[in-house]
Amino acid sequence: SRAGLFPPLRDMTVRMIQRGEHPILPPFEDVTLGPGDVIIVAATRQTLTEALKSGSRIFEGMLEERFAEGVEAGNGPAKPGGELILAEAVVAPGSRMIGQTIEQISFRHHTGCIVLGIQRRSRMIRTLLNDIRLEAGDVLLILGKGNQVQDLRNNRDVLLLEWSATELPDPKLAHRALAIFGIMVATVLGGILPIEVAAVAAAGAIIATGVLNVRQAARAVDRRIFLMVGAMLGVAAALEATGGANAIANASVALFSGYSVAVVLSAFFFTVAVTTNVLTNNATAVLFTPIAISTATQLGVDPFIFVYAVIFAANCSFATPMGYQTNLLVMGPGHYEFRDFVRAGSPLVILLWLAYSFFAPWYYGL
């Protein structure tokens, strides 16, 4: 290197060089690259594309090794010839890849594509690629043949940022789904079936009529939400059983003693809105519902007034990345930082809080 720069890696920032078991960190004064060195670089997609098109020798070893592995496994071409495409994909919130490394999920074996880099929350990672455990919202820089990259459109574990156009669903299937949903609602409103029985029956009918297959239906279920909501139900039940909900309600009422119900409702809405950006909307709704009922009972008003406040406030989850799944999903591709969500989301939360604080008392006659 010259003054810590590597001429073959033009417009790229070298973050680390792994030489055997010994990492070399910057500054790279008088460091000479040798065969077998693993280089971790930070670069734009355009820079990498130009390096690949120019036939830069720095990539030859990696590409030959990765694509050779594909031949042994029965995937991929024998050499990195042909039309290779660079694409970006985001790890989906419900992906099976979360918590695992690229090597553990055998990404190349299953897709025929190789992962060149990972970006997490707009920050480059200074770690060996195969040692990084994936998180929801990670952006993967993927290299593969055109048809292999296009096939990622049907992969539910990642969301392709390009080649993501999909065919329109069959209208007949849409009509079937709508009919099944209508029948489910009618049976529940008519008191024919309990809602849980009707929902399970509708799900079975969706599969039986071919709208979805079993695998598609199973993939649509985020098991973590069930675990989280189940755990929060336990917490909510404990609050009720131990009198914790009443204690919190009494403290809230005492804190705002002398104020009108409208003021208490406004403060309660604001508290839930702040909490939902730290937890998730599902967990917040389950946690605050018993507190809402107890608070309304203490004030002598209809409990539904405070329960509705929970429903609206729990969905004000756009002031932090962890508030809602889609927030995290767009964080990497959009190159957003935590403060961007706070800056854009906080005014929206305050606006909705003020709107509810003025509208709800008028609507409920408080």
GROMACS .gro file of C-alpha atoms in nm:
model
  366
    1SER     CA    1   0.000   0.000   0.000
    2ARG     CA    2   0.096   0.361  -0.050
    3ALA     CA    3   0.004   0.594   0.233
    4GLY     CA    4  -0.246   0.333   0.343
    5LEU     CA    5  -0.415   0.317   0.000
    6PHE     CA    6  -0.437   0.019  -0.233
    7PRO     CA    7  -0.435   0.117  -0.605
    8PRO     CA    8  -0.626  -0.200  -0.716
    9LEU     CA    9  -0.906  -0.106  -0.475
   10ARG     CA   10  -0.979   0.235  -0.621
   11ASP     CA   11  -1.269   0.422  -0.455
   12MET     CA   12  -1.294   0.151  -0.188
   13THR     CA   13  -1.222   0.192   0.182
   14VAL     CA   14  -1.037  -0.101   0.334
   15ARG     CA   15  -1.177  -0.166   0.681
   16MET     CA   16  -0.973  -0.472   0.774
   17ILE     CA   17  -0.737  -0.733   0.628
   18GLN     CA   18  -0.761  -1.086   0.760
   19ARG     CA   19  -0.430  -1.267   0.715
   20GLY     CA   20  -0.474  -1.620   0.842
   21GLU     CA   21  -0.593  -1.584   1.200
   22HIS     CA   22  -0.448  -1.236   1.241
   23PRO     CA   23  -0.660  -0.928   1.162
   24ILE     CA   24  -0.480  -0.618   1.036
   25LEU     CA   25  -0.656  -0.291   1.116
   26PRO     CA   26  -0.594   0.055   0.969
   27PRO     CA   27  -0.376   0.246   0.917
   28PHE     CA   28  -0.228   0.017   0.652
   29GLU     CA   29   0.112   0.184   0.617
   30ASP     CA   30   0.355  -0.034   0.418
   31VAL     CA   31   0.113  -0.330   0.413
   32THR     CA   32   0.151  -0.549   0.106
   33LEU     CA   33  -0.138  -0.771   0.003
   34GLY     CA   34  -0.057  -1.136  -0.044
   35PRO     CA   35  -0.230  -1.451  -0.171
   36GLY     CA   36  -0.503  -1.569   0.064
   37ASP     CA   37  -0.558  -1.232   0.229
   38VAL     CA   38  -0.924  -1.161   0.303
   39ILE     CA   39  -1.004  -0.793   0.253
   40ILE     CA   40  -1.307  -0.627   0.409
   41VAL     CA   41  -1.394  -0.313   0.215
   42ALA     CA   42  -1.660  -0.044   0.228
   43ALA     CA   43  -1.774   0.063  -0.118
   44THR     CA   44  -2.078   0.172  -0.310
   45ARG     CA   45  -2.260  -0.073  -0.529
   46GLN     CA   46  -2.158   0.127  -0.835
   47THR     CA   47  -1.790   0.098  -0.744
   48LEU     CA   48  -1.814  -0.277  -0.701
   49THR     CA   49  -2.002  -0.310  -1.029
   50GLU     CA   50  -1.732  -0.119  -1.214
   51ALA     CA   51  -1.461  -0.333  -1.051
   52LEU     CA   52  -1.636  -0.652  -1.158
   53LYS     CA   53  -1.691  -0.525  -1.514
   54SER     CA   54  -1.327  -0.425  -1.544
   55GLY     CA   55  -1.221  -0.777  -1.451
   56SER     CA   56  -1.033  -0.665  -1.142
   57ARG     CA   57  -0.809  -0.951  -1.030
   58ILE     CA   58  -0.889  -0.874  -0.669
   59PHE     CA   59  -1.222  -1.057  -0.709
   60GLU     CA   60  -1.101  -1.354  -0.909
   61GLY     CA   61  -1.010  -1.581  -0.621
   62MET     CA   62  -1.334  -1.520  -0.436
   63LEU     CA   63  -1.557  -1.568  -0.739
   64GLU     CA   64  -1.380  -1.880  -0.861
   65GLU     CA   65  -1.393  -2.035  -0.515
   66ARG     CA   66  -1.757  -1.950  -0.451
   67PHE     CA   67  -1.882  -2.061  -0.794
   68ALA     CA   68  -1.667  -2.373  -0.780
   69GLU     CA   69  -1.853  -2.465  -0.461
   70GLY     CA   70  -2.173  -2.429  -0.661
   71VAL     CA   71  -2.054  -2.689  -0.913
   72GLU     CA   72  -1.975  -2.938  -0.637
   73ALA     CA   73  -2.323  -2.889  -0.492
   74GLY     CA   74  -2.490  -2.903  -0.833
   75ASN     CA   75  -2.569  -2.532  -0.843
   76GLY     CA   76  -2.433  -2.241  -1.040
   77PRO     CA   77  -2.200  -2.224  -1.337
   78ALA     CA   78  -1.856  -2.376  -1.350
   79LYS     CA   79  -1.697  -2.033  -1.362
   80PRO     CA   80  -1.817  -1.681  -1.307
   81GLY     CA   81  -1.874  -1.623  -1.677
   82GLY     CA   82  -2.199  -1.525  -1.841
   83GLU     CA   83  -2.427  -1.240  -1.738
   84LEU     CA   84  -2.366  -1.169  -1.372
   85ILE     CA   85  -2.589  -0.921  -1.191
   86LEU     CA   86  -2.541  -0.731  -0.868
   87ALA     CA   87  -2.859  -0.684  -0.669
   88GLU     CA   88  -2.961  -0.579  -0.321
   89ALA     CA   89  -3.202  -0.768  -0.097
   90VAL     CA   90  -3.334  -0.697   0.251
   91VAL     CA   91  -3.369  -0.964   0.519
   92ALA     CA   92  -3.744  -0.977   0.584
   93PRO     CA   93  -3.875  -0.930   0.941
   94GLY     CA   94  -4.015  -1.285   0.956
   95SER     CA   95  -3.719  -1.445   0.775
   96ARG     CA   96  -3.582  -1.782   0.878
   97MET     CA   97  -3.238  -1.636   0.815
   98ILE     CA   98  -3.251  -1.412   1.123
   99GLY     CA   99  -2.998  -1.515   1.386
  100GLN     CA  100  -2.799  -1.731   1.146
  101THR     CA  101  -2.490  -1.672   0.936
  102ILE     CA  102  -2.467  -1.687   0.556
  103GLU     CA  103  -2.276  -2.012   0.590
  104GLN     CA  104  -2.533  -2.171   0.823
  105ILE     CA  105  -2.826  -2.103   0.590
  106SER     CA  106  -2.631  -2.225   0.283
  107PHE     CA  107  -2.749  -1.923   0.088
  108ARG     CA  108  -2.545  -2.004  -0.221
  109HIS     CA  109  -2.654  -2.367  -0.220
  110HIS     CA  110  -3.024  -2.277  -0.209
  111THR     CA  111  -3.022  -1.974  -0.440
  112GLY     CA  112  -2.717  -2.011  -0.664
  113CYS     CA  113  -2.616  -1.655  -0.566
  114ILE     CA  114  -2.333  -1.537  -0.345
  115VAL     CA  115  -2.339  -1.260  -0.086
  116LEU     CA  116  -2.064  -1.003  -0.139
  117GLY     CA  117  -2.148  -0.771   0.147
  118ILE     CA  118  -2.384  -0.680   0.426
  119GLN     CA  119  -2.501  -0.336   0.535
  120ARG     CA  120  -2.673  -0.291   0.870
  121ARG     CA  121  -2.865   0.025   0.960
  122SER     CA  122  -2.661   0.235   0.717
  123ARG     CA  123  -2.337   0.118   0.878
  124MET     CA  124  -2.073  -0.106   0.725
  125ILE     CA  125  -1.968  -0.402   0.938
  126ARG     CA  126  -1.604  -0.473   1.009
  127THR     CA  127  -1.643  -0.849   1.053
  128LEU     CA  128  -1.580  -1.151   0.834
  129LEU     CA  129  -1.887  -1.216   0.622
  130ASN     CA  130  -1.936  -1.575   0.738
  131ASP     CA  131  -1.924  -1.467   1.105
  132ILE     CA  132  -2.210  -1.217   1.084
  133ARG     CA  133  -2.545  -1.328   1.226
  134LEU     CA  134  -2.820  -1.174   1.018
  135GLU     CA  135  -3.080  -0.938   1.157
  136ALA     CA  136  -3.409  -0.814   1.016
  137GLY     CA  137  -3.347  -0.517   0.788
  138ASP     CA  138  -2.993  -0.616   0.689
  139VAL     CA  139  -2.920  -0.529   0.326
  140LEU     CA  140  -2.738  -0.802   0.134
  141LEU     CA  141  -2.534  -0.726  -0.176
  142ILE     CA  142  -2.589  -1.033  -0.395
  143LEU     CA  143  -2.413  -1.153  -0.707
  144GLY     CA  144  -2.569  -1.410  -0.939
  145LYS     CA  145  -2.687  -1.487  -1.288
  146GLY     CA  146  -2.993  -1.303  -1.413
  147ASN     CA  147  -3.235  -1.593  -1.371
  148GLN     CA  148  -3.101  -1.675  -1.025
  149VAL     CA  149  -3.145  -1.317  -0.908
  150GLN     CA  150  -3.496  -1.305  -1.054
  151ASP     CA  151  -3.583  -1.625  -0.869
  152LEU     CA  152  -3.523  -1.440  -0.541
  153ARG     CA  153  -3.856  -1.265  -0.604
  154ASN     CA  154  -4.025  -1.581  -0.480
  155ASN     CA  155  -3.800  -1.615  -0.175
  156ARG     CA  156  -3.997  -1.507   0.132
  157ASP     CA  157  -3.684  -1.476   0.347
  158VAL     CA  158  -3.555  -1.175   0.152
  159LEU     CA  159  -3.712  -0.880  -0.027
  160LEU     CA  160  -3.539  -0.803  -0.353
  161LEU     CA  161  -3.491  -0.432  -0.411
  162GLU     CA  162  -3.462  -0.487  -0.786
  163TRP     CA  163  -3.623  -0.744  -1.013
  164SER     CA  164  -3.908  -0.731  -0.764
  165ALA     CA  165  -4.198  -0.701  -1.008
  166THR     CA  166  -4.439  -0.986  -0.957
  167GLU     CA  167  -4.728  -1.115  -1.160
  168LEU     CA  168  -5.076  -1.002  -1.063
  169PRO     CA  169  -5.268  -1.261  -0.862
  170ASP     CA  170  -5.539  -1.464  -1.031
  171PRO     CA  171  -5.869  -1.269  -0.995
  172LYS     CA  172  -6.052  -1.599  -0.940
  173LEU     CA  173  -5.842  -1.666  -0.632
  174ALA     CA  174  -5.906  -1.312  -0.507
  175HIS     CA  175  -6.281  -1.370  -0.543
  176ARG     CA  176  -6.255  -1.696  -0.352
  177ALA     CA  177  -6.062  -1.531  -0.071
  178LEU     CA  178  -6.313  -1.244  -0.054
  179ALA     CA  179  -6.606  -1.487  -0.047
  180ILE     CA  180  -6.448  -1.692   0.233
  181PHE     CA  181  -6.377  -1.378   0.433
  182GLY     CA  182  -6.736  -1.257   0.383
  183ILE     CA  183  -6.878  -1.588   0.499
  184MET     CA  184  -6.654  -1.582   0.806
  185VAL     CA  185  -6.768  -1.231   0.902
  186ALA     CA  186  -7.135  -1.322   0.842
  187THR     CA  187  -7.116  -1.632   1.063
  188VAL     CA  188  -6.954  -1.433   1.343
  189LEU     CA  189  -7.198  -1.140   1.322
  190GLY     CA  190  -7.490  -1.381   1.301
  191GLY     CA  191  -7.378  -1.560   1.615
  192ILE     CA  192  -7.352  -1.891   1.428
  193LEU     CA  193  -6.988  -1.954   1.522
  194PRO     CA  194  -6.743  -1.805   1.771
  195ILE     CA  195  -6.483  -1.586   1.604
  196GLU     CA  196  -6.194  -1.823   1.678
  197VAL     CA  197  -6.378  -2.120   1.525
  198ALA     CA  198  -6.484  -1.917   1.221
  199ALA     CA  199  -6.128  -1.789   1.168
  200VAL     CA  200  -5.977  -2.139   1.180
  201ALA     CA  201  -6.246  -2.267   0.945
  202ALA     CA  202  -6.178  -1.980   0.705
  203ALA     CA  203  -5.806  -2.053   0.710
  204GLY     CA  204  -5.878  -2.417   0.629
  205ALA     CA  205  -6.108  -2.312   0.344
  206ILE     CA  206  -5.837  -2.083   0.203
  207ILE     CA  207  -5.603  -2.383   0.177
  208ALA     CA  208  -5.872  -2.628   0.061
  209THR     CA  209  -5.980  -2.402  -0.227
  210GLY     CA  210  -5.623  -2.349  -0.347
  211VAL     CA  211  -5.594  -1.979  -0.266
  212LEU     CA  212  -5.281  -2.063  -0.068
  213ASN     CA  213  -5.092  -2.386  -0.017
  214VAL     CA  214  -4.991  -2.511   0.326
  215ARG     CA  215  -4.637  -2.377   0.295
  216GLN     CA  216  -4.751  -2.030   0.194
  217ALA     CA  217  -5.000  -2.020   0.480
  218ALA     CA  218  -4.739  -2.133   0.731
  219ARG     CA  219  -4.490  -1.874   0.609
  220ALA     CA  220  -4.747  -1.599   0.659
  221VAL     CA  221  -4.753  -1.671   1.032
  222ASP     CA  222  -4.487  -1.489   1.233
  223ARG     CA  223  -4.430  -1.722   1.527
  224ARG     CA  224  -4.243  -1.455   1.719
  225ILE     CA  225  -4.556  -1.240   1.735
  226PHE     CA  226  -4.747  -1.531   1.889
  227LEU     CA  227  -4.473  -1.580   2.148
  228MET     CA  228  -4.453  -1.210   2.225
  229VAL     CA  229  -4.829  -1.159   2.251
  230GLY     CA  230  -4.860  -1.478   2.457
  231ALA     CA  231  -4.593  -1.353   2.696
  232MET     CA  232  -4.755  -1.011   2.724
  233LEU     CA  233  -5.092  -1.176   2.789
  234GLY     CA  234  -4.925  -1.345   3.082
  235VAL     CA  235  -4.793  -1.010   3.206
  236ALA     CA  236  -5.136  -0.850   3.163
  237ALA     CA  237  -5.303  -1.137   3.348
  238ALA     CA  238  -5.049  -1.102   3.628
  239LEU     CA  239  -5.121  -0.728   3.652
  240GLU     CA  240  -5.490  -0.802   3.693
  241ALA     CA  241  -5.450  -1.096   3.931
  242THR     CA  242  -5.206  -0.918   4.161
  243GLY     CA  243  -5.385  -0.587   4.155
  244GLY     CA  244  -5.101  -0.425   3.964
  245ALA     CA  245  -5.336  -0.281   3.703
  246ASN     CA  246  -5.549  -0.123   3.975
  247ALA     CA  247  -5.239   0.013   4.148
  248ILE     CA  248  -5.118   0.177   3.825
  249ALA     CA  249  -5.467   0.311   3.759
  250ASN     CA  250  -5.494   0.451   4.113
  251ALA     CA  251  -5.153   0.616   4.078
  252SER     CA  252  -5.254   0.769   3.745
  253VAL     CA  253  -5.581   0.901   3.883
  254ALA     CA  254  -5.407   1.036   4.193
  255LEU     CA  255  -5.143   1.206   3.979
  256PHE     CA  256  -5.411   1.388   3.781
  257SER     CA  257  -5.653   1.443   4.068
  258GLY     CA  258  -5.842   1.764   4.019
  259TYR     CA  259  -5.813   1.740   3.642
  260SER     CA  260  -6.093   1.647   3.406
  261VAL     CA  261  -6.135   1.303   3.246
  262ALA     CA  262  -6.033   1.460   2.916
  263VAL     CA  263  -5.691   1.553   3.058
  264VAL     CA  264  -5.640   1.204   3.204
  265LEU     CA  265  -5.738   1.050   2.870
  266SER     CA  266  -5.492   1.274   2.687
  267ALA     CA  267  -5.208   1.184   2.927
  268PHE     CA  268  -5.294   0.815   2.899
  269PHE     CA  269  -5.286   0.833   2.519
  270PHE     CA  270  -4.946   1.002   2.527
  271THR     CA  271  -4.804   0.739   2.763
  272VAL     CA  272  -4.918   0.455   2.540
  273ALA     CA  273  -4.789   0.632   2.228
  274VAL     CA  274  -4.442   0.667   2.382
  275THR     CA  275  -4.437   0.307   2.506
  276THR     CA  276  -4.535   0.161   2.169
  277ASN     CA  277  -4.219   0.307   2.016
  278VAL     CA  278  -4.007   0.124   2.272
  279LEU     CA  279  -4.194  -0.207   2.266
  280THR     CA  280  -4.416  -0.301   1.971
  281ASN     CA  281  -4.775  -0.209   1.900
  282ASN     CA  282  -4.900  -0.562   1.974
  283ALA     CA  283  -4.721  -0.588   2.308
  284THR     CA  284  -4.824  -0.236   2.410
  285ALA     CA  285  -5.190  -0.297   2.330
  286VAL     CA  286  -5.199  -0.618   2.534
  287LEU     CA  287  -5.012  -0.460   2.825
  288PHE     CA  288  -5.217  -0.141   2.853
  289THR     CA  289  -5.566  -0.281   2.796
  290PRO     CA  290  -5.620  -0.398   3.158
  291ILE     CA  291  -5.472  -0.068   3.282
  292ALA     CA  292  -5.713   0.123   3.056
  293ILE     CA  293  -6.012  -0.067   3.192
  294SER     CA  294  -5.904  -0.012   3.554
  295THR     CA  295  -5.840   0.359   3.496
  296ALA     CA  296  -6.181   0.408   3.333
  297THR     CA  297  -6.347   0.223   3.622
  298GLN     CA  298  -6.171   0.446   3.875
  299LEU     CA  299  -6.293   0.754   3.687
  300GLY     CA  300  -6.647   0.617   3.648
  301VAL     CA  301  -6.656   0.636   3.267
  302ASP     CA  302  -6.714   0.381   2.992
  303PRO     CA  303  -6.403   0.154   2.976
  304PHE     CA  304  -6.427   0.147   2.596
  305ILE     CA  305  -6.323   0.514   2.588
  306PHE     CA  306  -5.980   0.427   2.728
  307VAL     CA  307  -5.958   0.097   2.537
  308TYR     CA  308  -6.007   0.287   2.212
  309ALA     CA  309  -5.730   0.522   2.323
  310VAL     CA  310  -5.502   0.218   2.357
  311ILE     CA  311  -5.592   0.102   2.006
  312PHE     CA  312  -5.515   0.438   1.846
  313ALA     CA  313  -5.208   0.520   2.057
  314ALA     CA  314  -5.052   0.175   2.017
  315ASN     CA  315  -5.042   0.233   1.643
  316CYS     CA  316  -4.840   0.555   1.674
  317SER     CA  317  -4.530   0.338   1.639
  318PHE     CA  318  -4.333   0.533   1.381
  319ALA     CA  319  -4.089   0.737   1.592
  320THR     CA  320  -3.827   0.461   1.631
  321PRO     CA  321  -3.697   0.180   1.405
  322MET     CA  322  -3.811  -0.090   1.647
  323GLY     CA  323  -4.162   0.049   1.680
  324TYR     CA  324  -4.294  -0.146   1.383
  325GLN     CA  325  -4.153  -0.410   1.148
  326THR     CA  326  -4.169  -0.198   0.833
  327ASN     CA  327  -3.969   0.076   1.006
  328LEU     CA  328  -3.678  -0.164   1.043
  329LEU     CA  329  -3.734  -0.296   0.693
  330VAL     CA  330  -3.674   0.041   0.524
  331MET     CA  331  -3.394   0.153   0.754
  332GLY     CA  332  -3.111  -0.016   0.566
  333PRO     CA  333  -3.220   0.040   0.203
  334GLY     CA  334  -3.312   0.401   0.276
  335HIS     CA  335  -2.983   0.466   0.459
  336TYR     CA  336  -3.178   0.601   0.755
  337GLU     CA  337  -3.041   0.639   1.106
  338PHE     CA  338  -3.219   0.621   1.440
  339ARG     CA  339  -3.243   0.999   1.463
  340ASP     CA  340  -3.418   1.013   1.124
  341PHE     CA  341  -3.711   0.816   1.263
  342VAL     CA  342  -3.721   1.032   1.576
  343ARG     CA  343  -3.704   1.350   1.368
  344ALA     CA  344  -3.979   1.245   1.125
  345GLY     CA  345  -4.194   1.031   1.354
  346SER     CA  346  -4.206   1.240   1.672
  347PRO     CA  347  -4.397   1.531   1.513
  348LEU     CA  348  -4.649   1.281   1.375
  349VAL     CA  349  -4.696   1.123   1.718
  350ILE     CA  350  -4.747   1.467   1.874
  351LEU     CA  351  -4.988   1.569   1.596
  352LEU     CA  352  -5.200   1.256   1.645
  353TRP     CA  353  -5.189   1.299   2.022
  354LEU     CA  354  -5.316   1.658   1.997
  355ALA     CA  355  -5.583   1.561   1.743
  356TYR     CA  356  -5.709   1.281   1.965
  357SER     CA  357  -5.693   1.501   2.276
  358PHE     CA  358  -5.924   1.757   2.113
  359PHE     CA  359  -6.151   1.524   1.917
  360ALA     CA  360  -6.212   1.240   2.168
  361PRO     CA  361  -6.354   1.456   2.452
  362TRP     CA  362  -6.592   1.623   2.206
  363TYR     CA  363  -6.699   1.289   2.056
  364TYR     CA  364  -6.751   1.117   2.393
  365GLY     CA  365  -6.896   1.424   2.564
  366LEU     CA  366  -6.630   1.432   2.837
   0.00000   0.00000   0.00000
